């Protein structure tokens, strides 16, 4: 308990600097919801919260129940959790957390209650290798242990795919918000999945006449750190534009073919996306 107390104290002292406060959504605290891990109710340091229909739970009691050997320290404005086969970093103010080198997207971000960090129950379960279900009759969130935590990024991510996806994201949207970077990555991956386009990331990017950075050479610029993160988030399922397969900057292409003939999905930062 000393380690957890120290973690809470360090978090409390660092919260103002680390949070980047500005969320406008309101949480609904649900004292009546229990958290069940492997058929046993576990004590929670704060009640379960629901943010826009997403159930958030305090991550630490769940980690402890599934991985009794886990330890947590507060370092560099984030919680760093380690256990056998598990390394997890959770930083308040971000819209993702990192588990075994994998980047898991949280559209509503990491939440806090006092000095406690909360994560979506399903995302936490995916990270820890646990099945998560809703017990409608009992009104409980149920975690059931699996065979171990999520596989590592070194196994899940193909190096060449991360390389080229991060390069096109950087070249097209390196100055855009993270959601916009993810959106560009989504367009590339949606094209890979479509029979109308080539079936590899490299071939999609270098298909003739499709991406300006290929013709002007900026595709070869070293991507910034967030572009690399965005590529990994996309490969782990982050999606901000659904099935979009086109994007443009309306400022420079207000009457483009896509704008005139395709369905507008979203505008994020400087780009409009279409399907």
Tab-separated table of C-alpha atoms in Angstrom:
chain	number	residue	atom	x	y	z
A	1	UNK	CA	0.000	0.000	0.000
A	2	UNK	CA	2.927	2.371	0.547
A	3	UNK	CA	3.732	2.256	-3.158
A	4	UNK	CA	0.141	3.050	-4.111
A	5	UNK	CA	-0.051	5.885	-1.560
A	6	UNK	CA	3.154	7.410	-2.900
A	7	UNK	CA	1.797	7.122	-6.421
A	8	UNK	CA	-1.412	8.892	-5.443
A	9	UNK	CA	0.496	11.669	-3.677
A	10	UNK	CA	2.821	12.229	-6.627
A	11	UNK	CA	-0.136	12.265	-8.984
A	12	UNK	CA	-1.987	14.771	-6.810
A	13	UNK	CA	1.016	17.110	-6.778
A	14	UNK	CA	1.520	16.820	-10.549
A	15	UNK	CA	-2.102	16.890	-11.661
A	16	UNK	CA	-2.420	20.605	-12.374
A	17	UNK	CA	0.581	20.576	-14.705
A	18	UNK	CA	-0.152	17.247	-16.366
A	19	UNK	CA	-3.865	17.451	-17.042
A	20	UNK	CA	-4.262	20.030	-19.754
A	21	UNK	CA	-7.706	20.718	-18.282
A	22	UNK	CA	-10.482	21.585	-20.674
A	23	UNK	CA	-12.872	18.650	-20.965
A	24	UNK	CA	-16.489	19.750	-21.107
A	25	UNK	CA	-18.280	16.403	-20.813
A	26	UNK	CA	-19.864	15.548	-17.471
A	27	UNK	CA	-19.410	12.188	-15.784
A	28	UNK	CA	-22.241	10.251	-14.203
A	29	UNK	CA	-20.996	8.478	-11.083
A	30	UNK	CA	-22.602	5.077	-10.579
A	31	UNK	CA	-22.202	3.918	-6.997
A	32	UNK	CA	-24.520	0.993	-7.704
A	33	UNK	CA	-22.204	-0.594	-10.282
A	34	UNK	CA	-19.790	-3.185	-8.916
A	35	UNK	CA	-16.611	-4.313	-10.637
A	36	UNK	CA	-16.242	-8.084	-10.720
A	37	UNK	CA	-12.884	-9.707	-11.515
A	38	UNK	CA	-12.851	-13.486	-11.948
A	39	UNK	CA	-16.194	-13.847	-10.156
A	40	UNK	CA	-15.216	-11.743	-7.139
A	41	UNK	CA	-16.246	-8.150	-6.443
A	42	UNK	CA	-13.208	-5.928	-5.857
A	43	UNK	CA	-13.067	-2.730	-3.794
A	44	UNK	CA	-12.788	0.379	-5.965
A	45	UNK	CA	-11.180	3.611	-4.820
A	46	UNK	CA	-13.758	5.696	-6.748
A	47	UNK	CA	-17.183	4.785	-8.175
A	48	UNK	CA	-17.559	3.629	-11.748
A	49	UNK	CA	-18.203	6.588	-14.054
A	50	UNK	CA	-20.047	6.840	-17.352
A	51	UNK	CA	-18.931	9.465	-19.880
A	52	UNK	CA	-21.194	9.715	-22.942
A	53	UNK	CA	-22.191	6.054	-22.609
A	54	UNK	CA	-18.604	4.851	-22.109
A	55	UNK	CA	-17.969	3.103	-18.787
A	56	UNK	CA	-14.784	4.201	-17.014
A	57	UNK	CA	-13.206	2.407	-14.067
A	58	UNK	CA	-10.230	3.096	-11.845
A	59	UNK	CA	-7.472	1.120	-13.558
A	60	UNK	CA	-5.325	0.215	-10.526
A	61	UNK	CA	-7.707	-2.076	-8.557
A	62	UNK	CA	-8.408	-4.025	-11.764
A	63	UNK	CA	-4.704	-4.362	-12.543
A	64	UNK	CA	-3.995	-5.545	-8.991
A	65	UNK	CA	-6.789	-8.126	-9.147
A	66	UNK	CA	-5.587	-9.557	-12.460
A	67	UNK	CA	-1.836	-9.138	-11.840
A	68	UNK	CA	-1.121	-9.368	-8.082
A	69	UNK	CA	2.605	-8.838	-8.707
A	70	UNK	CA	2.016	-5.477	-10.428
A	71	UNK	CA	3.744	-2.337	-9.231
A	72	UNK	CA	3.092	1.277	-10.178
A	73	UNK	CA	5.275	4.359	-9.984
A	74	UNK	CA	4.660	7.984	-10.931
A	75	UNK	CA	7.341	9.160	-13.322
A	76	UNK	CA	7.531	11.866	-16.010
A	77	UNK	CA	3.898	12.935	-15.410
A	78	UNK	CA	2.501	9.454	-15.943
A	79	UNK	CA	1.741	6.220	-14.143
A	80	UNK	CA	4.043	3.385	-15.168
A	81	UNK	CA	2.749	-0.080	-14.326
A	82	UNK	CA	4.862	-3.213	-14.560
A	83	UNK	CA	4.080	-6.885	-14.009
A	84	UNK	CA	5.085	-10.172	-15.581
A	85	UNK	CA	4.706	-9.604	-19.321
A	86	UNK	CA	3.122	-6.187	-18.811
A	87	UNK	CA	4.339	-2.607	-19.106
A	88	UNK	CA	1.683	0.104	-19.184
A	89	UNK	CA	1.974	3.897	-19.303
A	90	UNK	CA	-0.999	6.135	-18.560
A	91	UNK	CA	-0.608	9.899	-18.847
A	92	UNK	CA	-3.458	12.260	-17.946
A	93	UNK	CA	-4.464	14.649	-20.699
A	94	UNK	CA	-3.753	12.206	-23.538
A	95	UNK	CA	-6.250	10.420	-25.775
A	96	UNK	CA	-4.354	7.119	-25.706
A	97	UNK	CA	-2.346	4.915	-23.394
A	98	UNK	CA	0.553	2.594	-24.135
A	99	UNK	CA	0.677	-1.108	-23.268
A	100	UNK	CA	3.631	-3.307	-24.200
A	101	UNK	CA	4.521	-0.812	-26.906
A	102	UNK	CA	0.954	-0.831	-28.315
A	103	UNK	CA	-0.968	2.448	-28.635
A	104	UNK	CA	-4.641	2.198	-27.677
A	105	UNK	CA	-6.885	5.116	-28.645
A	106	UNK	CA	-9.349	6.669	-26.209
A	107	UNK	CA	-11.596	9.121	-28.113
A	108	UNK	CA	-12.803	10.631	-24.820
A	109	UNK	CA	-9.362	10.605	-23.250
A	110	UNK	CA	-8.003	9.440	-19.924
A	111	UNK	CA	-10.246	10.594	-17.061
A	112	UNK	CA	-9.471	11.499	-13.469
A	113	UNK	CA	-11.409	11.583	-10.239
A	114	UNK	CA	-9.449	13.405	-7.573
A	115	UNK	CA	-6.052	11.745	-7.732
A	116	UNK	CA	-7.306	8.564	-9.414
A	117	UNK	CA	-6.850	7.676	-13.095
A	118	UNK	CA	-9.745	6.055	-14.946
A	119	UNK	CA	-9.817	4.172	-18.244
A	120	UNK	CA	-12.670	2.764	-20.348
A	121	UNK	CA	-13.410	-0.718	-19.043
A	122	UNK	CA	-13.189	-2.350	-22.475
A	123	UNK	CA	-9.912	-0.660	-23.367
A	124	UNK	CA	-8.421	-1.637	-20.026
A	125	UNK	CA	-9.609	-5.204	-20.534
A	126	UNK	CA	-8.042	-5.338	-24.017
A	127	UNK	CA	-4.737	-4.103	-22.595
A	128	UNK	CA	-4.729	-6.648	-19.780
A	129	UNK	CA	-5.911	-9.543	-21.918
A	130	UNK	CA	-9.220	-9.823	-20.073
A	131	UNK	CA	-12.715	-10.296	-21.411
A	132	UNK	CA	-15.104	-7.518	-20.330
A	133	UNK	CA	-18.858	-7.934	-20.144
A	134	UNK	CA	-21.859	-6.163	-18.702
A	135	UNK	CA	-23.937	-8.154	-16.246
A	136	UNK	CA	-27.332	-6.642	-16.947
A	137	UNK	CA	-29.083	-8.543	-14.180
A	138	UNK	CA	-26.625	-7.587	-11.455
A	139	UNK	CA	-25.673	-4.222	-12.954
A	140	UNK	CA	-21.969	-5.028	-12.805
A	141	UNK	CA	-18.877	-4.651	-14.970
A	142	UNK	CA	-17.291	-8.089	-15.237
A	143	UNK	CA	-13.627	-8.764	-16.054
A	144	UNK	CA	-12.503	-12.328	-16.764
A	145	UNK	CA	-8.784	-13.054	-17.033
A	146	UNK	CA	-7.410	-14.350	-20.305
A	147	UNK	CA	-4.076	-15.928	-21.172
A	148	UNK	CA	-2.044	-12.755	-20.619
A	149	UNK	CA	-1.724	-9.103	-21.574
A	150	UNK	CA	-1.866	-7.728	-25.094
A	151	UNK	CA	0.916	-8.846	-27.430
A	152	UNK	CA	3.836	-6.469	-27.852
A	153	UNK	CA	4.163	-3.792	-30.475
A	154	UNK	CA	7.251	-5.526	-31.868
A	155	UNK	CA	4.981	-8.429	-32.828
A	156	UNK	CA	1.809	-6.528	-33.730
A	157	UNK	CA	3.320	-3.776	-35.894
A	158	UNK	CA	5.130	-4.469	-39.153
A	159	UNK	CA	8.144	-2.190	-39.299
A	160	UNK	CA	7.747	-1.240	-42.968
A	161	UNK	CA	4.050	-0.497	-42.518
A	162	UNK	CA	4.716	1.815	-39.556
A	163	UNK	CA	7.528	3.438	-41.539
A	164	UNK	CA	5.502	4.364	-44.611
A	165	UNK	CA	2.233	5.072	-42.792
A	166	UNK	CA	3.969	7.476	-40.395
A	167	UNK	CA	5.753	9.148	-43.321
A	168	UNK	CA	2.554	9.856	-45.271
A	169	UNK	CA	0.777	10.996	-42.096
A	170	UNK	CA	3.606	13.400	-41.353
A	171	UNK	CA	3.854	14.689	-44.916
A	172	UNK	CA	0.114	15.270	-45.247
A	173	UNK	CA	-0.834	16.280	-41.705
A	174	UNK	CA	2.271	16.710	-39.561
A	175	UNK	CA	0.969	20.103	-38.371
A	176	UNK	CA	-2.578	18.864	-37.725
A	177	UNK	CA	-4.128	17.667	-34.438
A	178	UNK	CA	-3.768	14.015	-33.504
A	179	UNK	CA	-7.316	13.232	-34.684
A	180	UNK	CA	-6.410	14.671	-38.086
A	181	UNK	CA	-3.243	12.608	-38.273
A	182	UNK	CA	-5.242	9.493	-37.445
A	183	UNK	CA	-7.745	10.419	-40.147
A	184	UNK	CA	-5.052	10.519	-42.845
A	185	UNK	CA	-3.830	7.123	-41.689
A	186	UNK	CA	-7.409	5.858	-41.834
A	187	UNK	CA	-7.729	6.927	-45.467
A	188	UNK	CA	-4.618	4.956	-46.400
A	189	UNK	CA	-5.738	1.843	-44.518
A	190	UNK	CA	-9.271	2.133	-45.904
A	191	UNK	CA	-7.780	2.152	-49.393
A	192	UNK	CA	-5.723	-0.925	-48.593
A	193	UNK	CA	-8.945	-2.668	-47.555
A	194	UNK	CA	-10.836	-1.536	-50.677
A	195	UNK	CA	-10.770	-3.606	-53.902
A	196	UNK	CA	-10.559	-0.316	-55.805
A	197	UNK	CA	-7.019	0.383	-54.592
A	198	UNK	CA	-3.750	-1.541	-54.156
A	199	UNK	CA	-3.596	-3.902	-51.199
A	200	UNK	CA	-0.494	-2.721	-49.339
A	201	UNK	CA	0.286	0.533	-47.549
A	202	UNK	CA	3.346	1.145	-49.715
A	203	UNK	CA	1.464	0.575	-52.974
A	204	UNK	CA	-1.437	2.781	-51.905
A	205	UNK	CA	0.886	5.638	-51.000
A	206	UNK	CA	2.938	5.364	-54.174
A	207	UNK	CA	0.005	4.792	-56.535
A	208	UNK	CA	0.522	7.236	-59.352
A	209	UNK	CA	-1.122	10.624	-58.973
A	210	UNK	CA	-2.674	10.028	-55.550
A	211	UNK	CA	-0.575	11.772	-52.891
A	212	UNK	CA	1.244	15.075	-53.436
A	213	UNK	CA	4.064	14.265	-50.966
A	214	UNK	CA	5.178	11.452	-53.280
A	215	UNK	CA	5.574	13.822	-56.224
A	216	UNK	CA	7.217	16.647	-54.264
A	217	UNK	CA	9.474	14.377	-52.203
A	218	UNK	CA	8.181	15.331	-48.752
A	219	UNK	CA	7.174	11.694	-48.219
A	220	UNK	CA	10.832	11.074	-47.367
A	221	UNK	CA	11.012	13.614	-44.528
A	222	UNK	CA	11.534	12.143	-41.074
A	223	UNK	CA	8.129	12.000	-39.369
A	224	UNK	CA	7.561	13.797	-36.083
A	225	UNK	CA	6.871	11.760	-32.962
A	226	UNK	CA	3.097	12.237	-33.010
A	227	UNK	CA	2.891	11.051	-36.633
A	228	UNK	CA	4.570	7.794	-35.607
A	229	UNK	CA	2.148	7.490	-32.681
A	230	UNK	CA	-0.789	8.190	-35.006
A	231	UNK	CA	0.358	5.410	-37.359
A	232	UNK	CA	0.461	2.925	-34.481
A	233	UNK	CA	-2.909	4.104	-33.182
A	234	UNK	CA	-4.408	3.499	-36.634
A	235	UNK	CA	-2.906	0.025	-36.802
A	236	UNK	CA	-4.509	-0.711	-33.432
A	237	UNK	CA	-7.934	0.365	-34.628
A	238	UNK	CA	-8.159	4.108	-33.957
A	239	UNK	CA	-10.536	5.686	-36.451
A	240	UNK	CA	-11.796	9.263	-36.662
A	241	UNK	CA	-13.327	9.262	-40.186
A	242	UNK	CA	-15.042	5.908	-40.665
A	243	UNK	CA	-14.753	4.583	-44.225
A	244	UNK	CA	-13.361	7.757	-45.813
A	245	UNK	CA	-11.018	7.133	-48.753
A	246	UNK	CA	-10.422	10.726	-49.889
A	247	UNK	CA	-9.336	13.929	-48.214
A	248	UNK	CA	-8.446	17.434	-49.315
A	249	UNK	CA	-7.791	20.907	-48.035
A	250	UNK	CA	-10.940	22.913	-48.918
A	251	UNK	CA	-8.915	26.103	-48.879
A	252	UNK	CA	-6.964	24.977	-51.930
A	253	UNK	CA	-9.457	22.581	-53.566
A	254	UNK	CA	-12.963	23.933	-52.872
A	255	UNK	CA	-14.409	22.504	-56.093
A	256	UNK	CA	-12.495	19.258	-56.334
A	257	UNK	CA	-13.974	16.069	-57.755
A	258	UNK	CA	-14.260	14.515	-54.281
A	259	UNK	CA	-16.003	17.583	-52.838
A	260	UNK	CA	-18.511	17.573	-55.721
A	261	UNK	CA	-19.242	13.869	-56.010
A	262	UNK	CA	-18.454	12.119	-52.712
A	263	UNK	CA	-20.116	12.040	-49.303
A	264	UNK	CA	-18.543	14.343	-46.731
A	265	UNK	CA	-17.645	12.435	-43.568
A	266	UNK	CA	-15.863	14.966	-41.368
A	267	UNK	CA	-13.647	18.024	-41.325
A	268	UNK	CA	-10.721	17.788	-38.934
A	269	UNK	CA	-8.283	20.636	-38.765
A	270	UNK	CA	-7.420	21.751	-42.299
A	271	UNK	CA	-8.734	18.637	-44.063
A	272	UNK	CA	-12.153	17.508	-45.231
A	273	UNK	CA	-12.707	13.752	-45.561
A	274	UNK	CA	-15.003	11.920	-47.983
A	275	UNK	CA	-16.186	8.420	-48.740
